[in-house]
CSV table of C-alpha atoms in Angstrom, one decimal:
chain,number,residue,atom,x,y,z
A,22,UNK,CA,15.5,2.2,9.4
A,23,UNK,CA,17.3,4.8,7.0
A,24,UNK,CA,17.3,3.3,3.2
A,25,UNK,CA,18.8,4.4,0.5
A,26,UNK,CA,18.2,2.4,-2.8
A,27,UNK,CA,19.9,2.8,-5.7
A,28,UNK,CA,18.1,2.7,-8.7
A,29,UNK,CA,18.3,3.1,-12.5
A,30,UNK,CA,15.4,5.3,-12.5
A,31,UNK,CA,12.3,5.4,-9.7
A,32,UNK,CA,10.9,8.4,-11.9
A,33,UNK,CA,10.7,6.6,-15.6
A,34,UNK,CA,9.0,3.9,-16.3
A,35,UNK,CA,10.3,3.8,-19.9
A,36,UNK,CA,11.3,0.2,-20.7
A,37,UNK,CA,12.5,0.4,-17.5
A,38,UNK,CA,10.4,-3.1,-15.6
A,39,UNK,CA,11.6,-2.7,-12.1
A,40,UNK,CA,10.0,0.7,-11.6
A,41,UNK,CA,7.0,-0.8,-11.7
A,42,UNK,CA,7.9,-2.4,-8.3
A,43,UNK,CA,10.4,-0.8,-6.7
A,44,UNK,CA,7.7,2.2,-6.4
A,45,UNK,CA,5.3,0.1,-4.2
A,46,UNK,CA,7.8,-1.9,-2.2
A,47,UNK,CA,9.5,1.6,-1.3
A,48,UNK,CA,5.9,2.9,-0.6
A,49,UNK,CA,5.1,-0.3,2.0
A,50,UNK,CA,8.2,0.2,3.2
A,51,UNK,CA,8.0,4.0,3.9
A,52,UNK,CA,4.2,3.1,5.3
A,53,UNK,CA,6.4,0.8,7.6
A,54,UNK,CA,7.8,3.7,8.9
A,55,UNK,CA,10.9,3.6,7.4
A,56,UNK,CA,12.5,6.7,5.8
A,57,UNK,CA,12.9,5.7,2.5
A,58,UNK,CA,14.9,7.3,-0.3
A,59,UNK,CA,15.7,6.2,-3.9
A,60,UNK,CA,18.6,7.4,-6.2
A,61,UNK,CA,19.0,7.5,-9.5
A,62,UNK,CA,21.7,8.9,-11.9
A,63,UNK,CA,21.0,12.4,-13.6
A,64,UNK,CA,20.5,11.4,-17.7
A,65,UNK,CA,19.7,8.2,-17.2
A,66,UNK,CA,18.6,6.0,-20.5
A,67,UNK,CA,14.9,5.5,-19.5
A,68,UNK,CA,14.0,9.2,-18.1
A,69,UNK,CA,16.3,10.5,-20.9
A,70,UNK,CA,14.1,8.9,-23.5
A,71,UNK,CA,11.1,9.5,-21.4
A,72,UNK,CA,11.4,13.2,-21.5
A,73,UNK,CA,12.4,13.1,-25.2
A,74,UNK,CA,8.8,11.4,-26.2
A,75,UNK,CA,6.8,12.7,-23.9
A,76,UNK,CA,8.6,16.0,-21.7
A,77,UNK,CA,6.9,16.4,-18.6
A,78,UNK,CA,4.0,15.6,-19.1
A,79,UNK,CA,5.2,11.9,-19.5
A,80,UNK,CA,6.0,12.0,-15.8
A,81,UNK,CA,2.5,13.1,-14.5
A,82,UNK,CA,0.9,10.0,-14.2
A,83,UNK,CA,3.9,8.9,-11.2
A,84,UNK,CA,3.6,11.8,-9.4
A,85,UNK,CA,-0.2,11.9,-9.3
A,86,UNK,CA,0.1,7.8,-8.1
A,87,UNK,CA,2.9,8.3,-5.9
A,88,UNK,CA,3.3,11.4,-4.5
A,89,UNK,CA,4.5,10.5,-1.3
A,90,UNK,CA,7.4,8.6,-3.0
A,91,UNK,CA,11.2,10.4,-2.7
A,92,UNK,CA,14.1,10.5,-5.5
A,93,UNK,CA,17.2,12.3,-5.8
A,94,UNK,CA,19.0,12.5,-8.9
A,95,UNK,CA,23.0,12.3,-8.8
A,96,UNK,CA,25.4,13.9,-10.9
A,97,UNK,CA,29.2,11.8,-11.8
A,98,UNK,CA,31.0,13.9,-9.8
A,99,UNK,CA,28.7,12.6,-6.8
A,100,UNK,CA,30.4,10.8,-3.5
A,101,UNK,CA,28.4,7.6,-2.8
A,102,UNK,CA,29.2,8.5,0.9
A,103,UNK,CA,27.6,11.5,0.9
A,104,UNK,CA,24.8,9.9,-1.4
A,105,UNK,CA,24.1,7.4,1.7
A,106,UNK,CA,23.8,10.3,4.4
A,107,UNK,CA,24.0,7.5,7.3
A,108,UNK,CA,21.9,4.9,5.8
A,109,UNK,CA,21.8,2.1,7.9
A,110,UNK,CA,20.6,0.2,4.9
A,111,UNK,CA,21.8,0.7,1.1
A,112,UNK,CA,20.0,-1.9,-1.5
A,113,UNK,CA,22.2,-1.2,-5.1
A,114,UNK,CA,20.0,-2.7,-8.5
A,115,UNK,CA,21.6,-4.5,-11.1
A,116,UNK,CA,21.2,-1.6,-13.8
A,117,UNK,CA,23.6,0.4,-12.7
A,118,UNK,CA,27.4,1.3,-12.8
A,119,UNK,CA,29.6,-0.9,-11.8
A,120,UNK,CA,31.9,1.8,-10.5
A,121,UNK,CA,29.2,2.7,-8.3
A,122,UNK,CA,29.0,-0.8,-7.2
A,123,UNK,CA,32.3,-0.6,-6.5
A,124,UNK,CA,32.5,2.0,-4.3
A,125,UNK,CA,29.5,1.6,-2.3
A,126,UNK,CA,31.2,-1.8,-1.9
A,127,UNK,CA,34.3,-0.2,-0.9
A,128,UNK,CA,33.0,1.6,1.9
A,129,UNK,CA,31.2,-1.4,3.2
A,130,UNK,CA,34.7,-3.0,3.3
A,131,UNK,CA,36.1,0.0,5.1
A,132,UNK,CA,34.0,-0.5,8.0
A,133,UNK,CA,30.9,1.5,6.9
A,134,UNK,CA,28.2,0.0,9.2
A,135,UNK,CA,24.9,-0.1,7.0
A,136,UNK,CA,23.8,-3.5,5.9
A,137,UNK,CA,24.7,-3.6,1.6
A,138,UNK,CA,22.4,-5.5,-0.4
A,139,UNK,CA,22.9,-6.3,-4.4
A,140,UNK,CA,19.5,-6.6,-6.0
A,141,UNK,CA,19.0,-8.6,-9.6
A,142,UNK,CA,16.0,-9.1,-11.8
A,143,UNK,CA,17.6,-9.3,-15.0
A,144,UNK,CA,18.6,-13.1,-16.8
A,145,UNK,CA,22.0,-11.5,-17.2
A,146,UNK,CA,23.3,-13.6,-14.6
A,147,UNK,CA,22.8,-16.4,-17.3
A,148,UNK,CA,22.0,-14.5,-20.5
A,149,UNK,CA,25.6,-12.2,-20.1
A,150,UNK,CA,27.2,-13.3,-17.0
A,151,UNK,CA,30.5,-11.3,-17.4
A,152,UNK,CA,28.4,-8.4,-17.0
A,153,UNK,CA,27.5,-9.1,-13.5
A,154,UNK,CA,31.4,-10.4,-13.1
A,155,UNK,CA,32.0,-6.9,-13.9
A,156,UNK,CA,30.7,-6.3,-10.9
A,157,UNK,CA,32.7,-6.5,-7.3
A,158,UNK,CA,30.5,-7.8,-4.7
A,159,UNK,CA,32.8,-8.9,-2.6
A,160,UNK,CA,31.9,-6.7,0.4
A,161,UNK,CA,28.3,-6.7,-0.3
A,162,UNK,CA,26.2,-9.2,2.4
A,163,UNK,CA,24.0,-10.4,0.0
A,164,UNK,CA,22.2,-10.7,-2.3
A,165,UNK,CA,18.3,-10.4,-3.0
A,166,UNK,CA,17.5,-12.3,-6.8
A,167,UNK,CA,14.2,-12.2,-7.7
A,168,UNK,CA,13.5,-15.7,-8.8
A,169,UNK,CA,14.7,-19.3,-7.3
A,170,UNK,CA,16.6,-20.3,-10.6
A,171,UNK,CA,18.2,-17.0,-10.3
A,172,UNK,CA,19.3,-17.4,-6.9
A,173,UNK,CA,20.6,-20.8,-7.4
A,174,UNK,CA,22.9,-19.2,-10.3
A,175,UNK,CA,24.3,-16.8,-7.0
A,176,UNK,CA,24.2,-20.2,-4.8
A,177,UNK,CA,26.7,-21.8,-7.5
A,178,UNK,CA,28.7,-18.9,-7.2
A,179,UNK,CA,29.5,-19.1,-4.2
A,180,UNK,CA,26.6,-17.1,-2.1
A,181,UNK,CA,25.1,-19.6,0.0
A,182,UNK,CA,23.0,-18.9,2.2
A,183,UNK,CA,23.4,-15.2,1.6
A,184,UNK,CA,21.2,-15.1,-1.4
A,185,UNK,CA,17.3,-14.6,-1.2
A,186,UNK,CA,14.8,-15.1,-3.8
A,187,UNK,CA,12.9,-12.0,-3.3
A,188,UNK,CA,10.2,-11.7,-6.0
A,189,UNK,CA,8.2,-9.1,-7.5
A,190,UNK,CA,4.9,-8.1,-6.7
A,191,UNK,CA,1.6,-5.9,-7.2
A,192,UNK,CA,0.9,-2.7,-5.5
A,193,UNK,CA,-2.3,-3.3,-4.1
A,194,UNK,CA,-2.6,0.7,-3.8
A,195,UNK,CA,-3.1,1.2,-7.2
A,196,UNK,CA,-3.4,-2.0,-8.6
A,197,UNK,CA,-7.0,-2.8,-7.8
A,198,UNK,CA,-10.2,-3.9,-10.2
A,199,UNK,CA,-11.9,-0.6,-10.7
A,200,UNK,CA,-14.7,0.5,-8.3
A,201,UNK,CA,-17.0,0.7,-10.9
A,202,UNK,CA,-17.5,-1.6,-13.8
A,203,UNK,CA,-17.8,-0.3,-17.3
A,204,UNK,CA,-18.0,-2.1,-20.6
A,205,UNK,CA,-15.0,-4.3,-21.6
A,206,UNK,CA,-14.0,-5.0,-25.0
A,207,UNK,CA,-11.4,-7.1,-27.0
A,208,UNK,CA,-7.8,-8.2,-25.2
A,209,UNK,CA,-5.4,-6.2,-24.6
A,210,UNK,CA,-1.5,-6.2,-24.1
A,211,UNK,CA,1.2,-4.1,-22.1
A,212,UNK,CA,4.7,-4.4,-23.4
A,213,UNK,CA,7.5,-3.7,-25.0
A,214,UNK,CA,9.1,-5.7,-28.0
A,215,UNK,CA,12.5,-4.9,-27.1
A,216,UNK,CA,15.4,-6.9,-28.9
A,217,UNK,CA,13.1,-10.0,-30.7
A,218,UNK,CA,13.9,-12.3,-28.0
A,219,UNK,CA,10.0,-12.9,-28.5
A,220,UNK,CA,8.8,-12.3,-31.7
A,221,UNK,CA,7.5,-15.6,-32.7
A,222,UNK,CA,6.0,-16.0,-29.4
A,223,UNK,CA,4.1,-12.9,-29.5
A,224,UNK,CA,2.9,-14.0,-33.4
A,225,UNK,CA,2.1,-17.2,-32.2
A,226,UNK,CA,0.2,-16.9,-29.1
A,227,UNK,CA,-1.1,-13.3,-29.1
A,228,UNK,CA,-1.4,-11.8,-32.4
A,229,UNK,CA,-2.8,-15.2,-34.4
A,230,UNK,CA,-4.8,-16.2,-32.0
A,231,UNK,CA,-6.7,-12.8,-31.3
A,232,UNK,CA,-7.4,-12.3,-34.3
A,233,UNK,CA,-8.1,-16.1,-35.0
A,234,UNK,CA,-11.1,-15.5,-32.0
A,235,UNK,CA,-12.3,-12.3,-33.7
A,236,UNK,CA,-11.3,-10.1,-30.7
A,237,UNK,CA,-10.0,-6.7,-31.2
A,238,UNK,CA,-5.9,-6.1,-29.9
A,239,UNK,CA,-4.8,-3.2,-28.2
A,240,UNK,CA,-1.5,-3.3,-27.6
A,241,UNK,CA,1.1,-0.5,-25.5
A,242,UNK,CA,4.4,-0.3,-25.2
A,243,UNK,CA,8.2,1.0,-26.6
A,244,UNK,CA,11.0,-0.2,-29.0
A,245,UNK,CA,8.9,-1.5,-31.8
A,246,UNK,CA,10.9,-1.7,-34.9
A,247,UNK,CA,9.5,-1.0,-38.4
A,248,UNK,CA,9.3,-4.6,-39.0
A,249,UNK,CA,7.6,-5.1,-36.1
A,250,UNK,CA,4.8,-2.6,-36.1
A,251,UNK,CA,4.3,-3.8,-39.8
A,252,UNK,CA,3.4,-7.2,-38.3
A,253,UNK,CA,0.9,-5.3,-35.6
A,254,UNK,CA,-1.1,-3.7,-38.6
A,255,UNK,CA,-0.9,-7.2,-40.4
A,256,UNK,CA,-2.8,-8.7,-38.1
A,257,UNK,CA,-5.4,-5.5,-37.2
A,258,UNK,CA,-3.6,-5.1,-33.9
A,259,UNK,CA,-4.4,-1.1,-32.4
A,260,UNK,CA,-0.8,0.2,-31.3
A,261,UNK,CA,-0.8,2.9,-28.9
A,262,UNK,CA,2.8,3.5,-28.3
A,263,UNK,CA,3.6,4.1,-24.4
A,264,UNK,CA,1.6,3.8,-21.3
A,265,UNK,CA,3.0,4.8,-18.3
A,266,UNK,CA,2.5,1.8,-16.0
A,267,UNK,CA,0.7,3.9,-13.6
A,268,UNK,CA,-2.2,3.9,-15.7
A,269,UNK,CA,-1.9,0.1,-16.4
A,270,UNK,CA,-5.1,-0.4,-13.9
A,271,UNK,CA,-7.7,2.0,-16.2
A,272,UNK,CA,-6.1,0.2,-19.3
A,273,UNK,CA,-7.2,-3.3,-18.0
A,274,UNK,CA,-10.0,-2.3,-17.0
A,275,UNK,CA,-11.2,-1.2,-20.5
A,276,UNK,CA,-10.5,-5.3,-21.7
A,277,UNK,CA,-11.8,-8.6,-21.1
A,278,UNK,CA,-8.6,-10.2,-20.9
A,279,UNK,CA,-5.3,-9.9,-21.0
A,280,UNK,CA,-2.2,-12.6,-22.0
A,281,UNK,CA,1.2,-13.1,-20.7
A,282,UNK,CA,4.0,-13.6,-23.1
A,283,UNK,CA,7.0,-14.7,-21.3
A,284,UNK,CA,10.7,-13.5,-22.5
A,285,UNK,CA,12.7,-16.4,-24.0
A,286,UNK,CA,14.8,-16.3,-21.3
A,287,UNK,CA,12.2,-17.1,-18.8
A,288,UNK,CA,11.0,-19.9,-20.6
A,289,UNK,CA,14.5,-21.7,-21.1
A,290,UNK,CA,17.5,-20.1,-19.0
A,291,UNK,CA,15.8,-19.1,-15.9
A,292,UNK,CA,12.5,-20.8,-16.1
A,293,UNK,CA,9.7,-20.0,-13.3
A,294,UNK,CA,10.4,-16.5,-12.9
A,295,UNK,CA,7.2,-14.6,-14.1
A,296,UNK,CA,7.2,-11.1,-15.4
A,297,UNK,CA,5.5,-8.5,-12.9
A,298,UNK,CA,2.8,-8.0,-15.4
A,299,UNK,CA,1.5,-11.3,-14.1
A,300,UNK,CA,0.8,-10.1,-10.7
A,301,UNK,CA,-0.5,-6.3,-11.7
A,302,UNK,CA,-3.1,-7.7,-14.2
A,303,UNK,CA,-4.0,-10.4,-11.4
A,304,UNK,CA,-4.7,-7.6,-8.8
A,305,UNK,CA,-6.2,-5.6,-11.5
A,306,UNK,CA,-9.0,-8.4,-11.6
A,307,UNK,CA,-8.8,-9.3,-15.3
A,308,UNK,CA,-8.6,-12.4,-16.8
A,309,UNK,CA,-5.4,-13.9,-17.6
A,310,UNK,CA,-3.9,-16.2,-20.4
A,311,UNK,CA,-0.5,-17.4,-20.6
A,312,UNK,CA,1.8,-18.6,-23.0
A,313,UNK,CA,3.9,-21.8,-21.4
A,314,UNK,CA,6.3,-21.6,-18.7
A,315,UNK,CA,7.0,-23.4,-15.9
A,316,UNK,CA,5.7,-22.2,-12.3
A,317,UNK,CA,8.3,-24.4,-10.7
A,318,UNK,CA,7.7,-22.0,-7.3
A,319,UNK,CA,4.1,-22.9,-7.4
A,320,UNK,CA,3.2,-19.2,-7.3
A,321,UNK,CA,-0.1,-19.6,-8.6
A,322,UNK,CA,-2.9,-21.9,-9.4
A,323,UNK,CA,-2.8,-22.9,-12.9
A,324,UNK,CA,-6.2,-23.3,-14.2
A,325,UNK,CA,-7.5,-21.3,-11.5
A,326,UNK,CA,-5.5,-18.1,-11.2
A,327,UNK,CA,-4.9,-18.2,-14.5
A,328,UNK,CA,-5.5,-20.6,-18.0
A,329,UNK,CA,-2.2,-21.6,-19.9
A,330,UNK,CA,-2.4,-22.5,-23.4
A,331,UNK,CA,0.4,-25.0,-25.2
A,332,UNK,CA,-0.2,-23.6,-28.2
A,333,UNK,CA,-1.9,-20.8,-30.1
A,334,UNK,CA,-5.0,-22.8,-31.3
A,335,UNK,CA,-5.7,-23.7,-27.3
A,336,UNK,CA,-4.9,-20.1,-27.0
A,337,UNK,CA,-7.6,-18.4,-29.3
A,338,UNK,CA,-10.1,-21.2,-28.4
A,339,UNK,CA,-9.1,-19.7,-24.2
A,340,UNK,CA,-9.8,-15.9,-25.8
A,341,UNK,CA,-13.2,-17.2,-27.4
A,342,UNK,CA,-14.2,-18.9,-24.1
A,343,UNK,CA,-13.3,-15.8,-21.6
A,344,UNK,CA,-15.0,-13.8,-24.5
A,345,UNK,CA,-18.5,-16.2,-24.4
A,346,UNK,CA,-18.5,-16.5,-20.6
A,347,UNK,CA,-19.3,-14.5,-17.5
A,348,UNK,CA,-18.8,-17.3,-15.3
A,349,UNK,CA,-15.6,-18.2,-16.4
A,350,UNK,CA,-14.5,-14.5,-16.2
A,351,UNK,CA,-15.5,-14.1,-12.9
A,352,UNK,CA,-14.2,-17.2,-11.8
A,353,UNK,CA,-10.5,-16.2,-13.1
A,354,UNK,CA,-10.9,-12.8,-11.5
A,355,UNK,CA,-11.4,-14.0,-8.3
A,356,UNK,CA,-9.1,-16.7,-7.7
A,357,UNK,CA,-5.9,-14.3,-9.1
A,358,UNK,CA,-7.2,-11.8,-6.7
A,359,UNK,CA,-7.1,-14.0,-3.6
A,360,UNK,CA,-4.1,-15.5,-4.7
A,361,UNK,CA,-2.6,-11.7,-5.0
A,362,UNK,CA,-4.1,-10.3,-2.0
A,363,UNK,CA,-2.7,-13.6,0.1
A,364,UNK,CA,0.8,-14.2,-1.6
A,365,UNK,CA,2.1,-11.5,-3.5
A,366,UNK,CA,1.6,-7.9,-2.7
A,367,UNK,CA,4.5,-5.0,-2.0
A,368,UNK,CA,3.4,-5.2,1.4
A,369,UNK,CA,4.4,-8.9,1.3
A,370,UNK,CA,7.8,-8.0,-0.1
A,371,UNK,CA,8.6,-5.3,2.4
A,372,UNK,CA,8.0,-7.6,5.2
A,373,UNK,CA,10.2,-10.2,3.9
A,374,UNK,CA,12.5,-7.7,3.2
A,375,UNK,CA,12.7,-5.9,6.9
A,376,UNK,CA,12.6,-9.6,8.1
A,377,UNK,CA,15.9,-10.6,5.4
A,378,UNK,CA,17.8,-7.3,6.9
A,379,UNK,CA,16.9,-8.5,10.9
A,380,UNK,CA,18.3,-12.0,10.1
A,381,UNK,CA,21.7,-10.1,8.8
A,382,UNK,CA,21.6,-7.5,11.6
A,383,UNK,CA,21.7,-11.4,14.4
A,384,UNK,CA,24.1,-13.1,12.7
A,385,UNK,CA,26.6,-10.0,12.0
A,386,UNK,CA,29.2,-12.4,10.2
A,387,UNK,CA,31.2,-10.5,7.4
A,388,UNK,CA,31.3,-12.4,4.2
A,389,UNK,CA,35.0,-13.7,2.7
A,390,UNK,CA,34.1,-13.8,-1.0
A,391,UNK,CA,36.1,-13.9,-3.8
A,392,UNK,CA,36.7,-10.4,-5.9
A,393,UNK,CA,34.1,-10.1,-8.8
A,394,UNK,CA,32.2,-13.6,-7.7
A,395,UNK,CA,32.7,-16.3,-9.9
């Protein structure tokens, strides 16, 4: 099959999540033997800033990982039909314009014959839902949402069954435990603090309790605000500024464990729905720690996969123990690998995808949906 997917950015991981696995799901699916292609808007906010910290150099680390990956960048004066070039599939991401949306939607309608998928893995669906009323979906034959709760917002709005949970995933290509083992020290932590929505969750079962277990903090990431990189040096914490998630596997593999600090959102609006650090520092074979949420999809094996903590005493007395203990260590390591490996790689995701496209290609029955779905 010919897709095209439309994306905020493939080559900018900058605060920008869904690079992370859009770049191994196109990979599987190219490996498939599909000709793949992803487009992204010229100037857009994560490259732009990208470039501006880093110029590019900052993009070396994707190309050297994914160099059989393809991108084109668009200009505004672009024609989406032009931009499809026959596509018999065209797959459009949240994050992007809505008159773009629009008009890939508008062809569609015409009697353009490629199967038009919307894909969402943001909580705006809950968190700002006129912003995804602003966009009209009404010729669109589906949706892919990449949690349940999320697709049961789409469900409600009329969807059906034309809505998948599709969820994130690891690249098992690059995400890997390192061929050889080196020293590990301390904990470490990949992400960004972005708009506070987490602050006294990161204080309270990350910072505290690191430093409550004696264990040295190394933390990457972007958007940290005066205030907040005042608390980092409060509690000792190393900042490091960006990482391009390409190198995530060599930074795990310098640390003994790592934590997961759900978004509020996550825990509250659309619970269940995991961020795709989970599943990288899984396949990366390093210990895990998690802040509470609910696995209501029973991706993993809690206390196996992964130790929660309910609050952040039970969390620094988890850090202390994965510090103490090579059995427990190894244990943790291999359970989130199999689990990985079994459940939740790209290569999962592009079969369930191909499969999600063959089910739309038997039935063939247009959708009558209401303008800008309610």
């Amino acid at each position: 099959m010919k897709i095209r997917y439309f994306t905020h950015s493939l080559l900018s991981c900058w605060n920008h999540g869904n690079a992370h696995f859009l770049r191994g799901v196109l990979r599987e699916l190219a490996a498939l033997g599909h000709d793949v292609l992803a487009l992204e808007p010229q100037g857009n906010w994560s490259l732009s800033n990208l470039l501006s910290d880093h110029g590019e150099a900052g993009l070396s680390a994707f190309h050297a990982a994914y160099p059989e990956l393809k991108t084109f960048s668009y200009g505004p004066d672009s024609e989406p039909e032009a931009l499809i070039d026959g596509a018999e599939v065209v797959i459009v991401h949240e994050w992007n314009d809505p008159t773009l949306v629009a008009a890939l939607g508008s062809l569609r309608a015409r009697g353009a014959t490629f199967t038009l998928l919307f894909h969402d893995t943001h909580h705006r669906a809950v968190s700002d839902p006129q912003a995804i009323r602003a966009f009209d979906l009404s010729a669109y034959d589906g949706v892919l949402a990449f949690g349940e709760t999320l697709s049961e917002v789409y469900r409600r709005w009329g969807w059906g069954d034309r809505v998948w949970t599709w969820h994130e995933a690891a690249d098992l290509k690059h995400f890997r435990p390192p061929q050889v083992e080196k020293d590990r020290q301390g904990v470490v932590w990949i992400g960004n603090w972005g708009d506070g929505e987490r602050t006294a969750e990161l204080e309270d079962f990350l910072f505290r309790p690191a430093s409550q277990a004696n264990l040295p903090l190394d933390i990457y990431g972007v958007r940290y605000p005066d205030e907040a990189l005042a608390t980092l040096k409060r509690y000792g914490v190393d900042y490091h500024g960006w990482a391009a998630n390409a190198r995530a596997p060599a930074i795990f593999a310098q640390h003994l464990a790592t934590v997961h600090v759900p978004r509020r959102y996550y825990t509250q609006l659309l619970p269940g729905i995991p961020t795709i650090r989970v599943f990288e520092a899984l396949a990366c074979g390093i210990p895990l720690l998690s802040a509470p949420w609910e696995d209501s999809e029973h991706l993993f094996r809690s206390e196996q996969d992964f130790l929660f903590a309910s609050d952040g005493k039970e969390m620094a007395d988890h850090l202390r123990a994965v510090a103490s203990d090579p059995d427990l260590r190894a244990s943790l390591i291999r359970s989130g690998l199999e689990t990985i490996r079994s459940r939740h790689s790209c290569a999962h995701r592009a079969e369930q995808l191909v499969g999600i496209i063959a089910s739309l290609n038997a039935s063939a029955t247009p959708i009558s949906l209401a303008r800008n779905v309610a």
